[in-house]
Amino acid sequence: MKYAMVFAALASIARAETGQEAWLRYRHQPNALPSVIVKLDDTPEINAAAKEIARASASLRGSVVVGTLDQIKRRFPEVVLPTDLQPNGYYLRSTAIKGQHLFLVTSADSPGVLYAAFACIRHVATGDDTFRLNETSNPAASVRWVNQWDNLDGSIERGYGGRSIFFENNNVVADLTRAGEYARLLASVGINGCTVNNVNANPRALTSEFLPQIVRIAEVFRPWGVKLSLSVDFASPKTIGSLDTFDPLDPRVIQWWQAKTDEIYRLIPDFAGFVLKADSEGRAGPASYGRTHAQAANLLANALKPYGGILIYRGFVYDHHADWRNLKNDRARAAYDNFQPLNGQFAGNALVQVKYGPIDFQAREPVSPLIGALTKTNQTLELQITQEYTGQQRHLCYLAPMWKQILDFDLRVGGARTPVNELVSGKTFQRPLGGFVGVANVGRDANWLGSDLAMANLYAFGRLAWQPSLSAEEIAREWVRQTFGTDKRVVDIVTKLEMESWRVYEGYTGPLGLGTLTDILRGHYGPNIESAERNGWGQWIRADHEGIGMDRTVATGTGFIGQYPPDVAHLYESLQECPDELVLFMHHLPYTYVLHSGKTIIQHIYDSHYAAAEAAQQFPLRWRALEGLIDEDRFAAVLNRLEYQAGHAIVWRDAICNWFLRESGIPDAAGRAGRFPGRTEAESMRLTGYTVKDVTPWEDASGGKAVACESPQQKCTASFTFHGAPGRVNIAILYFGLNGGEAHFQISAGDQVLKSWTAAEHFATKSLNGDSAIRLTIPNVRLQPNDVITVEGVPAGDDPAAIDYVEVKQ
Ligand code: GCV
């Protein structure tokens, strides 16, 4: 034993609940950890492990021994220890030696001791009986990374939790406290690498001027066993070097990358490696010189090899200028077409990072067929924690149930059982490397992702990357217990909300595998069905008056289905077997086609949108049952998001149903689509100052129109007379919150002011559309016949206080 330390338990101090501590709150600990901490080594990770256990302790009994297996063996030769621990794998054991109670927190290596410490704390915090613990756990794969798409100017591409914790004004931020806290969160779920800059990389990241700043990030990561990696721009030898080429086979280019890599390792000896997005969405790549992706990857991999670094090459390569008129073109084919022919040509320390689906992080996609084709190439699976296409953290969408479907999907490579998680981790084909990468994009918001409930996705990503066999529900329960406490009601309600949320989100957005149906040309947020069509981006859905869906069959379509191994290809090619949830991803079908469910496609669309939007109305009501059981701040913040989501789910429902009703001409058998009882369109109200505007796309506003206040008097009104029966009603108003100003609104009935508010939400749009549409409900209003309902709007800056409708629900 090098030395022993005794930590006093930290007094539990009442702290404000901002969400910053995420699941590491250390508030609820029914079982105590022992107090005496015997630390057997002095590495950064073992020091961090010992401190973390001290930080988590509540009351005191016995001793915790923190060290590697070797150190424990030397100190306690009589203890029987496991012999099958893999790198980073850990062992937790409560035992008695010579009458003394010991709790062993150990691993074959220092980072593993840290994972052991966090696992031990997790058992305490979730209420497990730690005094019976005897647990061995090995990670499923060696690469368990997150990517951050942070730009050096401090913005984050597809980030919804505030500005970068790493960068600002083209420099690393002075205060890296949040970066260190982030590394601690990552380590607590076993994540061991973080790429800190956007894959759309700014070449400045590699300059000799900038690298010393990056060193500071690596330093705050180091105690947590999180290795830093950088995204690189392939043209760097030309843009920041003095070369006139970036041809991967040119000896000067090879030399440039080697010298740059040497420089990095002199500064950051534990540097993890590079991530490269090349020849994709306008990024420079090997195609400029007629070279292959493998040649590009190997150039960097070879430079990293002497240091044990790895190169991750993004498999997200496609032509975003594809001709939509050619029915054989298909973006879904791109990853496989680009990389399958190169299988076996990548260096041993290179990996291809494959997005889970063949398009781009949609709410539902089939598994990418490339995953089954990389039999002689290392790969990582790319999942997206930041909810780019799944509600941008404004909508609750717990992604672990979707990820589980992907991870467990059996691709049947060679006709044998080959689940995705085993393919990507390298188990199936005994690859030296493999793993999981999550695009996280946390930001400076106190609660990291902009939403407390969205943090379940970051947590779940880490837990699944370590152990893909965990169920989405057990992960959710574990997360809730640590995040909100172990009260049974809290655990049950929050777990259920999380577990239902993905299907609900899918239900009111894109059905039957069509993709999310969001605006793919701009924010990827609100509905805009036709934005998918008639452009080069290739997210086509091929909708017309008769039918919808991409024909990707081998028989008559793009042949995409033929990229799967035969068993899976058969499943998707055959309409009898193709699952409903993906049928329009694989086939073009008439709206009248009858699904396995017995419903026609068109009726399924109406039904699923009405059912899911109704389910979303229940979310805030279910959350309200937790009042008093959760701290006020997080209770209110979550409620606010769920109420917004309930309204936006109706915006989605109406947009999708209206569009399909018009396109197909087939009415909703239940009579709902296109009929909005109690709704008065703003354009048909009595208007003072307001002018009528067409909304684009038309389906994003009721009746395709809204009214905007562009009056020089700076105050407009829209009113109508209520002709219903007297009594209590709920009133919903649909207004727009545009970026560039905070308009003010007031709604009144007669001389009763019902609500007065400012549109303070910041959506990334200056247009009236489904991104900026907000539906607000004012419950329990007493109305009399002939009451005049008046909305008053006061514009501010670029926000014209626009409204779409008012709906009175009796
Ligand atoms: C970082 C999608 C996103 C882009 C992202 C790209 C990628 O197209 O919309 O923002 O770029 O994927 O994964 O490289």
PDB file of C-alpha atoms in Angstrom, residues 482-665:
ATOM      1  CA  GLN A 482     -30.102   9.270  -9.512  1.00  0.00           C
ATOM      2  CA  THR A 483     -31.523  12.380 -11.173  1.00  0.00           C
ATOM      3  CA  PHE A 484     -34.804  12.895  -9.323  1.00  0.00           C
ATOM      4  CA  GLY A 485     -34.637  10.551  -6.325  1.00  0.00           C
ATOM      5  CA  THR A 486     -35.884   7.103  -5.411  1.00  0.00           C
ATOM      6  CA  ASP A 487     -39.503   7.915  -4.509  1.00  0.00           C
ATOM      7  CA  LYS A 488     -41.522   5.191  -6.223  1.00  0.00           C
ATOM      8  CA  ARG A 489     -44.042   7.579  -7.715  1.00  0.00           C
ATOM      9  CA  VAL A 490     -41.308   9.728  -9.201  1.00  0.00           C
ATOM     10  CA  VAL A 491     -39.453   6.728 -10.589  1.00  0.00           C
ATOM     11  CA  ASP A 492     -42.574   5.186 -12.117  1.00  0.00           C
ATOM     12  CA  ILE A 493     -43.991   8.335 -13.658  1.00  0.00           C
ATOM     13  CA  VAL A 494     -40.749   9.697 -15.100  1.00  0.00           C
ATOM     14  CA  THR A 495     -39.640   6.287 -16.392  1.00  0.00           C
ATOM     15  CA  LYS A 496     -42.964   5.773 -18.166  1.00  0.00           C
ATOM     16  CA  LEU A 497     -42.900   9.216 -19.727  1.00  0.00           C
ATOM     17  CA  GLU A 498     -39.394   8.616 -21.009  1.00  0.00           C
ATOM     18  CA  MET A 499     -40.215   5.142 -22.279  1.00  0.00           C
ATOM     19  CA  GLU A 500     -43.296   6.255 -24.225  1.00  0.00           C
ATOM     20  CA  SER A 501     -41.811   9.430 -25.626  1.00  0.00           C
ATOM     21  CA  TRP A 502     -40.034   8.196 -28.769  1.00  0.00           C
ATOM     22  CA  ARG A 503     -43.092   6.392 -30.138  1.00  0.00           C
ATOM     23  CA  VAL A 504     -45.259   9.383 -29.326  1.00  0.00           C
ATOM     24  CA  TYR A 505     -42.847  11.707 -31.137  1.00  0.00           C
ATOM     25  CA  GLU A 506     -42.707   9.365 -34.111  1.00  0.00           C
ATOM     26  CA  GLY A 507     -46.501   9.092 -34.028  1.00  0.00           C
ATOM     27  CA  TYR A 508     -47.147  12.805 -34.583  1.00  0.00           C
ATOM     28  CA  THR A 509     -44.235  13.373 -36.991  1.00  0.00           C
ATOM     29  CA  GLY A 510     -43.193  11.024 -39.794  1.00  0.00           C
ATOM     30  CA  PRO A 511     -45.106   7.754 -40.111  1.00  0.00           C
ATOM     31  CA  LEU A 512     -44.268   4.342 -41.554  1.00  0.00           C
ATOM     32  CA  GLY A 513     -40.554   4.995 -42.111  1.00  0.00           C
ATOM     33  CA  LEU A 514     -41.020   8.133 -44.209  1.00  0.00           C
ATOM     34  CA  GLY A 515     -38.469  10.042 -42.137  1.00  0.00           C
ATOM     35  CA  THR A 516     -39.325  12.753 -39.672  1.00  0.00           C
ATOM     36  CA  LEU A 517     -41.048  14.968 -42.331  1.00  0.00           C
ATOM     37  CA  THR A 518     -39.391  18.007 -40.833  1.00  0.00           C
ATOM     38  CA  ASP A 519     -37.934  20.936 -42.739  1.00  0.00           C
ATOM     39  CA  ILE A 520     -34.744  19.342 -44.050  1.00  0.00           C
ATOM     40  CA  LEU A 521     -33.536  22.506 -45.778  1.00  0.00           C
ATOM     41  CA  ARG A 522     -33.421  24.658 -42.661  1.00  0.00           C
ATOM     42  CA  GLY A 523     -33.850  23.962 -38.975  1.00  0.00           C
ATOM     43  CA  HIS A 524     -34.751  20.222 -39.029  1.00  0.00           C
ATOM     44  CA  TYR A 525     -37.436  21.043 -36.488  1.00  0.00           C
ATOM     45  CA  GLY A 526     -41.002  21.880 -37.509  1.00  0.00           C
ATOM     46  CA  PRO A 527     -43.057  20.151 -40.248  1.00  0.00           C
ATOM     47  CA  ASN A 528     -42.297  20.789 -43.924  1.00  0.00           C
ATOM     48  CA  ILE A 529     -43.171  17.713 -45.923  1.00  0.00           C
ATOM     49  CA  GLU A 530     -42.205  18.822 -49.401  1.00  0.00           C
ATOM     50  CA  SER A 531     -38.822  20.161 -48.330  1.00  0.00           C
ATOM     51  CA  ALA A 532     -37.708  16.560 -48.767  1.00  0.00           C
ATOM     52  CA  GLU A 533     -38.603  16.502 -52.452  1.00  0.00           C
ATOM     53  CA  ARG A 534     -37.233  17.946 -55.677  1.00  0.00           C
ATOM     54  CA  ASN A 535     -33.774  18.875 -54.426  1.00  0.00           C
ATOM     55  CA  GLY A 536     -30.365  17.219 -54.364  1.00  0.00           C
ATOM     56  CA  TRP A 537     -30.317  16.332 -50.660  1.00  0.00           C
ATOM     57  CA  GLY A 538     -31.932  12.993 -51.355  1.00  0.00           C
ATOM     58  CA  GLN A 539     -34.371  12.625 -48.465  1.00  0.00           C
ATOM     59  CA  TRP A 540     -37.084  12.019 -51.052  1.00  0.00           C
ATOM     60  CA  ILE A 541     -40.414  10.484 -50.140  1.00  0.00           C
ATOM     61  CA  ARG A 542     -41.868  10.404 -53.658  1.00  0.00           C
ATOM     62  CA  ALA A 543     -45.358  11.549 -52.698  1.00  0.00           C
ATOM     63  CA  ASP A 544     -48.049  12.195 -55.288  1.00  0.00           C
ATOM     64  CA  HIS A 545     -51.856  12.111 -55.387  1.00  0.00           C
ATOM     65  CA  GLU A 546     -51.970   8.339 -55.597  1.00  0.00           C
ATOM     66  CA  GLY A 547     -49.331   7.174 -53.210  1.00  0.00           C
ATOM     67  CA  ILE A 548     -46.103   7.634 -51.336  1.00  0.00           C
ATOM     68  CA  GLY A 549     -42.783   6.024 -50.385  1.00  0.00           C
ATOM     69  CA  MET A 550     -39.409   5.268 -51.943  1.00  0.00           C
ATOM     70  CA  ASP A 551     -39.299   2.102 -53.973  1.00  0.00           C
ATOM     71  CA  ARG A 552     -36.009   0.664 -52.770  1.00  0.00           C
ATOM     72  CA  THR A 553     -36.707  -2.877 -53.860  1.00  0.00           C
ATOM     73  CA  VAL A 554     -34.343  -4.874 -56.003  1.00  0.00           C
ATOM     74  CA  ALA A 555     -37.185  -5.866 -58.306  1.00  0.00           C
ATOM     75  CA  THR A 556     -38.417  -2.447 -59.370  1.00  0.00           C
ATOM     76  CA  GLY A 557     -36.701   0.180 -57.262  1.00  0.00           C
ATOM     77  CA  THR A 558     -33.283   1.576 -56.406  1.00  0.00           C
ATOM     78  CA  GLY A 559     -31.889  -1.776 -55.318  1.00  0.00           C
ATOM     79  CA  PHE A 560     -31.005  -0.494 -51.846  1.00  0.00           C
ATOM     80  CA  ILE A 561     -32.613  -3.540 -50.244  1.00  0.00           C
ATOM     81  CA  GLY A 562     -30.093  -5.709 -52.069  1.00  0.00           C
ATOM     82  CA  GLN A 563     -27.343  -4.211 -49.893  1.00  0.00           C
ATOM     83  CA  TYR A 564     -28.582  -6.293 -46.955  1.00  0.00           C
ATOM     84  CA  PRO A 565     -27.646  -9.923 -46.379  1.00  0.00           C
ATOM     85  CA  PRO A 566     -30.233 -12.213 -48.020  1.00  0.00           C
ATOM     86  CA  ASP A 567     -32.401 -12.931 -44.933  1.00  0.00           C
ATOM     87  CA  VAL A 568     -32.867  -9.233 -44.219  1.00  0.00           C
ATOM     88  CA  ALA A 569     -33.205  -8.343 -47.894  1.00  0.00           C
ATOM     89  CA  HIS A 570     -36.004 -10.894 -48.164  1.00  0.00           C
ATOM     90  CA  LEU A 571     -37.762  -9.367 -45.155  1.00  0.00           C
ATOM     91  CA  TYR A 572     -37.789  -5.887 -46.670  1.00  0.00           C
ATOM     92  CA  GLU A 573     -38.308  -6.844 -50.314  1.00  0.00           C
ATOM     93  CA  SER A 574     -41.451  -8.789 -49.563  1.00  0.00           C
ATOM     94  CA  LEU A 575     -44.506  -6.664 -48.875  1.00  0.00           C
ATOM     95  CA  GLN A 576     -45.989  -9.552 -46.919  1.00  0.00           C
ATOM     96  CA  GLU A 577     -43.117  -9.459 -44.453  1.00  0.00           C
ATOM     97  CA  CYS A 578     -41.909  -5.883 -44.448  1.00  0.00           C
ATOM     98  CA  PRO A 579     -42.824  -4.377 -41.057  1.00  0.00           C
ATOM     99  CA  ASP A 580     -45.393  -1.577 -41.229  1.00  0.00           C
ATOM    100  CA  GLU A 581     -43.103   0.821 -39.389  1.00  0.00           C
ATOM    101  CA  LEU A 582     -40.641   0.804 -42.315  1.00  0.00           C
ATOM    102  CA  VAL A 583     -42.911   0.016 -45.217  1.00  0.00           C
ATOM    103  CA  LEU A 584     -42.708   3.443 -46.866  1.00  0.00           C
ATOM    104  CA  PHE A 585     -38.933   3.529 -46.462  1.00  0.00           C
ATOM    105  CA  MET A 586     -38.798   0.414 -48.618  1.00  0.00           C
ATOM    106  CA  HIS A 587     -41.821   0.613 -50.949  1.00  0.00           C
ATOM    107  CA  HIS A 588     -43.892   3.080 -52.940  1.00  0.00           C
ATOM    108  CA  LEU A 589     -47.533   2.304 -52.223  1.00  0.00           C
ATOM    109  CA  PRO A 590     -51.003   3.734 -52.832  1.00  0.00           C
ATOM    110  CA  TYR A 591     -52.666   5.517 -49.910  1.00  0.00           C
ATOM    111  CA  THR A 592     -55.308   2.808 -49.994  1.00  0.00           C
ATOM    112  CA  TYR A 593     -52.792   0.006 -49.415  1.00  0.00           C
ATOM    113  CA  VAL A 594     -53.820  -2.076 -46.398  1.00  0.00           C
ATOM    114  CA  LEU A 595     -51.111  -2.496 -43.758  1.00  0.00           C
ATOM    115  CA  HIS A 596     -50.583  -5.541 -41.538  1.00  0.00           C
ATOM    116  CA  SER A 597     -52.520  -3.593 -38.918  1.00  0.00           C
ATOM    117  CA  GLY A 598     -55.611  -3.805 -41.165  1.00  0.00           C
ATOM    118  CA  LYS A 599     -55.659  -0.049 -41.741  1.00  0.00           C
ATOM    119  CA  THR A 600     -55.023   1.735 -44.986  1.00  0.00           C
ATOM    120  CA  ILE A 601     -51.899   3.886 -45.146  1.00  0.00           C
ATOM    121  CA  ILE A 602     -53.922   7.063 -45.167  1.00  0.00           C
ATOM    122  CA  GLN A 603     -56.069   6.048 -42.213  1.00  0.00           C
ATOM    123  CA  HIS A 604     -52.959   4.997 -40.312  1.00  0.00           C
ATOM    124  CA  ILE A 605     -51.519   8.475 -40.860  1.00  0.00           C
ATOM    125  CA  TYR A 606     -54.646  10.175 -39.497  1.00  0.00           C
ATOM    126  CA  ASP A 607     -55.034   7.784 -36.585  1.00  0.00           C
ATOM    127  CA  SER A 608     -51.420   7.807 -35.474  1.00  0.00           C
ATOM    128  CA  HIS A 609     -51.240  11.591 -35.567  1.00  0.00           C
ATOM    129  CA  TYR A 610     -54.404  12.046 -33.559  1.00  0.00           C
ATOM    130  CA  ALA A 611     -53.467   9.361 -31.037  1.00  0.00           C
ATOM    131  CA  ALA A 612     -49.905  10.571 -30.550  1.00  0.00           C
ATOM    132  CA  ALA A 613     -50.875  14.236 -30.269  1.00  0.00           C
ATOM    133  CA  GLU A 614     -53.449  13.215 -27.663  1.00  0.00           C
ATOM    134  CA  ALA A 615     -50.772  11.254 -25.776  1.00  0.00           C
ATOM    135  CA  ALA A 616     -48.584  14.360 -25.792  1.00  0.00           C
ATOM    136  CA  GLN A 617     -51.458  16.356 -24.213  1.00  0.00           C
ATOM    137  CA  GLN A 618     -51.249  13.962 -21.285  1.00  0.00           C
ATOM    138  CA  PHE A 619     -47.497  14.418 -20.697  1.00  0.00           C
ATOM    139  CA  PRO A 620     -47.726  17.703 -18.750  1.00  0.00           C
ATOM    140  CA  LEU A 621     -50.732  16.428 -16.802  1.00  0.00           C
ATOM    141  CA  ARG A 622     -48.816  13.311 -15.772  1.00  0.00           C
ATOM    142  CA  TRP A 623     -45.797  15.399 -14.829  1.00  0.00           C
ATOM    143  CA  ARG A 624     -47.965  17.657 -12.651  1.00  0.00           C
ATOM    144  CA  ALA A 625     -48.576  14.685 -10.361  1.00  0.00           C
ATOM    145  CA  LEU A 626     -44.953  15.097  -9.243  1.00  0.00           C
ATOM    146  CA  GLU A 627     -45.448  18.560  -7.806  1.00  0.00           C
ATOM    147  CA  GLY A 628     -43.812  18.648  -4.378  1.00  0.00           C
ATOM    148  CA  LEU A 629     -41.867  15.438  -5.024  1.00  0.00           C
ATOM    149  CA  ILE A 630     -39.262  17.169  -7.193  1.00  0.00           C
ATOM    150  CA  ASP A 631     -37.445  20.428  -6.503  1.00  0.00           C
ATOM    151  CA  GLU A 632     -39.403  23.434  -7.747  1.00  0.00           C
ATOM    152  CA  ASP A 633     -36.939  24.649 -10.361  1.00  0.00           C
ATOM    153  CA  ARG A 634     -36.620  21.448 -12.322  1.00  0.00           C
ATOM    154  CA  PHE A 635     -40.314  20.683 -11.842  1.00  0.00           C
ATOM    155  CA  ALA A 636     -41.254  24.013 -13.416  1.00  0.00           C
ATOM    156  CA  ALA A 637     -38.655  23.850 -16.202  1.00  0.00           C
ATOM    157  CA  VAL A 638     -39.769  20.386 -17.304  1.00  0.00           C
ATOM    158  CA  LEU A 639     -43.449  21.309 -17.066  1.00  0.00           C
ATOM    159  CA  ASN A 640     -42.822  24.297 -19.277  1.00  0.00           C
ATOM    160  CA  ARG A 641     -41.219  22.115 -21.960  1.00  0.00           C
ATOM    161  CA  LEU A 642     -43.942  19.468 -21.783  1.00  0.00           C
ATOM    162  CA  GLU A 643     -46.684  22.083 -22.133  1.00  0.00           C
ATOM    163  CA  TYR A 644     -44.931  23.562 -25.141  1.00  0.00           C
ATOM    164  CA  GLN A 645     -44.559  20.058 -26.618  1.00  0.00           C
ATOM    165  CA  ALA A 646     -48.259  19.332 -26.120  1.00  0.00           C
ATOM    166  CA  GLY A 647     -49.072  22.411 -28.205  1.00  0.00           C
ATOM    167  CA  HIS A 648     -46.445  21.715 -30.847  1.00  0.00           C
ATOM    168  CA  ALA A 649     -47.652  18.126 -31.215  1.00  0.00           C
ATOM    169  CA  ILE A 650     -50.969  19.613 -32.399  1.00  0.00           C
ATOM    170  CA  VAL A 651     -49.108  21.871 -34.838  1.00  0.00           C
ATOM    171  CA  TRP A 652     -47.471  18.717 -36.205  1.00  0.00           C
ATOM    172  CA  ARG A 653     -50.691  16.701 -36.222  1.00  0.00           C
ATOM    173  CA  ASP A 654     -52.569  19.338 -38.162  1.00  0.00           C
ATOM    174  CA  ALA A 655     -49.783  20.025 -40.646  1.00  0.00           C
ATOM    175  CA  ILE A 656     -49.303  16.368 -41.538  1.00  0.00           C
ATOM    176  CA  CYS A 657     -52.983  15.464 -41.626  1.00  0.00           C
ATOM    177  CA  ASN A 658     -53.949  18.563 -43.656  1.00  0.00           C
ATOM    178  CA  TRP A 659     -51.215  17.905 -46.163  1.00  0.00           C
ATOM    179  CA  PHE A 660     -52.134  14.259 -46.663  1.00  0.00           C
ATOM    180  CA  LEU A 661     -55.821  15.069 -46.813  1.00  0.00           C
ATOM    181  CA  ARG A 662     -55.233  17.561 -49.613  1.00  0.00           C
ATOM    182  CA  GLU A 663     -52.704  15.383 -51.443  1.00  0.00           C
ATOM    183  CA  SER A 664     -54.661  12.119 -51.310  1.00  0.00           C
ATOM    184  CA  GLY A 665     -58.177  13.574 -51.414  1.00  0.00           C
TER     185      GLY A 665
END
